[in-house]
């Protein structure tokens, strides 16, 4: 960690990258009109004045704009990465050198450095947490439990983090209230589906330059992320098969026009395999054994646990090499399997993550949820809360307005009609 008189505490790869980071943060800002409006209001109203926020988020251009909105609202922020491979080093440099925000994140950091960086954020004694995957909350509930009483509340960005938090709350282990930003409709319906859908294709194409048309693509998980990827892959001309464990979602996939298969059947069929389940070892030894030569695998779920990489490494017996940037080849003797972005979130590891226009809504929810918990933490219990409906609707309203779309309003007659029970056949 470095501290100089002019700069905040930080540990980033190269401050010399700041100029490029500034350009890219400003480019993203143009696509984030809702967050801009919130930042302008925060500047006037200071709803986060003096609150120390510890953030564990992907260090991207969009996150940088969220950090600037929170800082405009009066918060003292520090930021660590929520994944070792998702940090954009130029953005980290710009946040430190240009915007004075403490950042602890280096792309490709090892596990020890990742946790050292989370501890650097914990060292700032956050009163509010802003997590993507629950790692900061977990740290504060384990090694750093001594400072839990200082935390007023938190927010959580992603499905996997919300699942972990709900498990903690069910065990009675959660020690402060957390708002599940992922549960906002204006988050998961758009970010998980369209954001991850597009950026997953983007990551795979940047890494491999594969032609998708006519290719067999097997997608595990037909949740919000999986369906976004499936529809984008279909749009690019791929043949899509879905692998599911939930009967309703499998049925949805089928009626959306996709094939549904078991992982075992898909293994021999697929050319490209993508996981988006939030679960572990979805593709494993027996599936790798059945895959074709030149199969490609990528993961878009939160953790790199969706592919059994230990089994893959064992099967390759050391015959692993980098064949392109972000592509490893595992030679299983007689056939090769390719892994994109080390099995970490491919859209962030091999591309830039979600487009800013979609993060505009996710991070508007983050900023407004932070404002909400700053005002209401004393009334909240130590459990997981959904984003208040008023925030969700406000984000949708602002986004539509920014896109120049005007909605109809019900006539008084219609409003009375839908509110009444007397009308029948
Ligand atoms: N890459 C990104 O930028 C990004 C963005 C948002 C969410 N995520 C992550 O993506 C993952 C999925 O998120 P979501 O919002 O789609 O969740 P979701 O809960 O809506 O969907 C997950 C789906 O996976 C299915 N599933 C679980 N185990 C399975 C198995 N063994 N085989 C096949 N299917 C299985 C479930 O039945 C469910 O339908 C989470 O880890 C989430 O945190 C990543």
mmCIF file with all atom_site columns, N, CA and C in Angstrom, residues 159 181-194 224:
data_model
loop_
_atom_site.group_PDB
_atom_site.id
_atom_site.type_symbol
_atom_site.label_atom_id
_atom_site.label_alt_id
_atom_site.label_comp_id
_atom_site.label_asym_id
_atom_site.label_entity_id
_atom_site.label_seq_id
_atom_site.pdbx_PDB_ins_code
_atom_site.Cartn_x
_atom_site.Cartn_y
_atom_site.Cartn_z
_atom_site.occupancy
_atom_site.B_iso_or_equiv
_atom_site.pdbx_formal_charge
_atom_site.auth_seq_id
_atom_site.auth_comp_id
_atom_site.auth_asym_id
_atom_site.auth_atom_id
_atom_site.pdbx_PDB_model_num
ATOM 1  N N  . UNK A 1 159 ? -26.523 -11.709 -7.691  1.00 0.00 ? 159 UNK A N  1
ATOM 2  C CA . UNK A 1 159 ? -27.315 -12.869 -7.281  1.00 0.00 ? 159 UNK A CA 1
ATOM 3  C C  . UNK A 1 159 ? -26.559 -13.733 -6.267  1.00 0.00 ? 159 UNK A C  1
ATOM 4  N N  . UNK A 1 181 ? -29.529 -5.061  -3.964  1.00 0.00 ? 181 UNK A N  1
ATOM 5  C CA . UNK A 1 181 ? -29.712 -4.269  -5.184  1.00 0.00 ? 181 UNK A CA 1
ATOM 6  C C  . UNK A 1 181 ? -30.068 -5.176  -6.358  1.00 0.00 ? 181 UNK A C  1
ATOM 7  N N  . UNK A 1 182 ? -29.495 -6.391  -6.359  1.00 0.00 ? 182 UNK A N  1
ATOM 8  C CA . UNK A 1 182 ? -29.792 -7.333  -7.450  1.00 0.00 ? 182 UNK A CA 1
ATOM 9  C C  . UNK A 1 182 ? -31.286 -7.581  -7.607  1.00 0.00 ? 182 UNK A C  1
ATOM 10 N N  . UNK A 1 183 ? -32.041 -7.484  -6.498  1.00 0.00 ? 183 UNK A N  1
ATOM 11 C CA . UNK A 1 183 ? -33.455 -7.836  -6.557  1.00 0.00 ? 183 UNK A CA 1
ATOM 12 C C  . UNK A 1 183 ? -34.306 -6.727  -7.180  1.00 0.00 ? 183 UNK A C  1
ATOM 13 N N  . UNK A 1 184 ? -33.748 -5.547  -7.359  1.00 0.00 ? 184 UNK A N  1
ATOM 14 C CA . UNK A 1 184 ? -34.500 -4.498  -8.051  1.00 0.00 ? 184 UNK A CA 1
ATOM 15 C C  . UNK A 1 184 ? -34.787 -4.970  -9.473  1.00 0.00 ? 184 UNK A C  1
ATOM 16 N N  . UNK A 1 185 ? -36.005 -4.726  -9.925  1.00 0.00 ? 185 UNK A N  1
ATOM 17 C CA . UNK A 1 185 ? -36.351 -5.122  -11.298 1.00 0.00 ? 185 UNK A CA 1
ATOM 18 C C  . UNK A 1 185 ? -35.475 -4.378  -12.292 1.00 0.00 ? 185 UNK A C  1
ATOM 19 N N  . UNK A 1 186 ? -35.205 -3.097  -11.984 1.00 0.00 ? 186 UNK A N  1
ATOM 20 C CA . UNK A 1 186 ? -34.394 -2.310  -12.913 1.00 0.00 ? 186 UNK A CA 1
ATOM 21 C C  . UNK A 1 186 ? -32.922 -2.700  -12.845 1.00 0.00 ? 186 UNK A C  1
ATOM 22 N N  . UNK A 1 187 ? -32.588 -3.668  -11.976 1.00 0.00 ? 187 UNK A N  1
ATOM 23 C CA . UNK A 1 187 ? -31.236 -4.241  -11.986 1.00 0.00 ? 187 UNK A CA 1
ATOM 24 C C  . UNK A 1 187 ? -31.265 -5.550  -12.768 1.00 0.00 ? 187 UNK A C  1
ATOM 25 N N  . UNK A 1 188 ? -31.836 -6.619  -12.177 1.00 0.00 ? 188 UNK A N  1
ATOM 26 C CA . UNK A 1 188 ? -31.593 -7.934  -12.786 1.00 0.00 ? 188 UNK A CA 1
ATOM 27 C C  . UNK A 1 188 ? -32.275 -8.140  -14.137 1.00 0.00 ? 188 UNK A C  1
ATOM 28 N N  . UNK A 1 189 ? -33.409 -7.463  -14.380 1.00 0.00 ? 189 UNK A N  1
ATOM 29 C CA . UNK A 1 189 ? -34.059 -7.650  -15.689 1.00 0.00 ? 189 UNK A CA 1
ATOM 30 C C  . UNK A 1 189 ? -33.210 -7.098  -16.826 1.00 0.00 ? 189 UNK A C  1
ATOM 31 N N  . UNK A 1 190 ? -32.338 -6.170  -16.507 1.00 0.00 ? 190 UNK A N  1
ATOM 32 C CA . UNK A 1 190 ? -31.569 -5.486  -17.560 1.00 0.00 ? 190 UNK A CA 1
ATOM 33 C C  . UNK A 1 190 ? -30.080 -5.811  -17.483 1.00 0.00 ? 190 UNK A C  1
ATOM 34 N N  . UNK A 1 191 ? -29.501 -5.622  -16.306 1.00 0.00 ? 191 UNK A N  1
ATOM 35 C CA . UNK A 1 191 ? -28.062 -5.872  -16.103 1.00 0.00 ? 191 UNK A CA 1
ATOM 36 C C  . UNK A 1 191 ? -27.756 -7.349  -16.333 1.00 0.00 ? 191 UNK A C  1
ATOM 37 N N  . UNK A 1 192 ? -28.413 -8.218  -15.551 1.00 0.00 ? 192 UNK A N  1
ATOM 38 C CA . UNK A 1 192 ? -28.101 -9.646  -15.649 1.00 0.00 ? 192 UNK A CA 1
ATOM 39 C C  . UNK A 1 192 ? -28.432 -10.171 -17.046 1.00 0.00 ? 192 UNK A C  1
ATOM 40 N N  . UNK A 1 193 ? -29.563 -9.719  -17.587 1.00 0.00 ? 193 UNK A N  1
ATOM 41 C CA . UNK A 1 193 ? -30.005 -10.279 -18.871 1.00 0.00 ? 193 UNK A CA 1
ATOM 42 C C  . UNK A 1 193 ? -29.292 -9.615  -20.050 1.00 0.00 ? 193 UNK A C  1
ATOM 43 N N  . UNK A 1 194 ? -29.549 -8.327  -20.263 1.00 0.00 ? 194 UNK A N  1
ATOM 44 C CA . UNK A 1 194 ? -28.992 -7.695  -21.477 1.00 0.00 ? 194 UNK A CA 1
ATOM 45 C C  . UNK A 1 194 ? -27.508 -7.340  -21.290 1.00 0.00 ? 194 UNK A C  1
ATOM 46 N N  . UNK A 1 224 ? -31.552 -15.180 -15.124 1.00 0.00 ? 224 UNK A N  1
ATOM 47 C CA . UNK A 1 224 ? -31.517 -13.904 -15.835 1.00 0.00 ? 224 UNK A CA 1
ATOM 48 C C  . UNK A 1 224 ? -30.282 -13.793 -16.710 1.00 0.00 ? 224 UNK A C  1
#
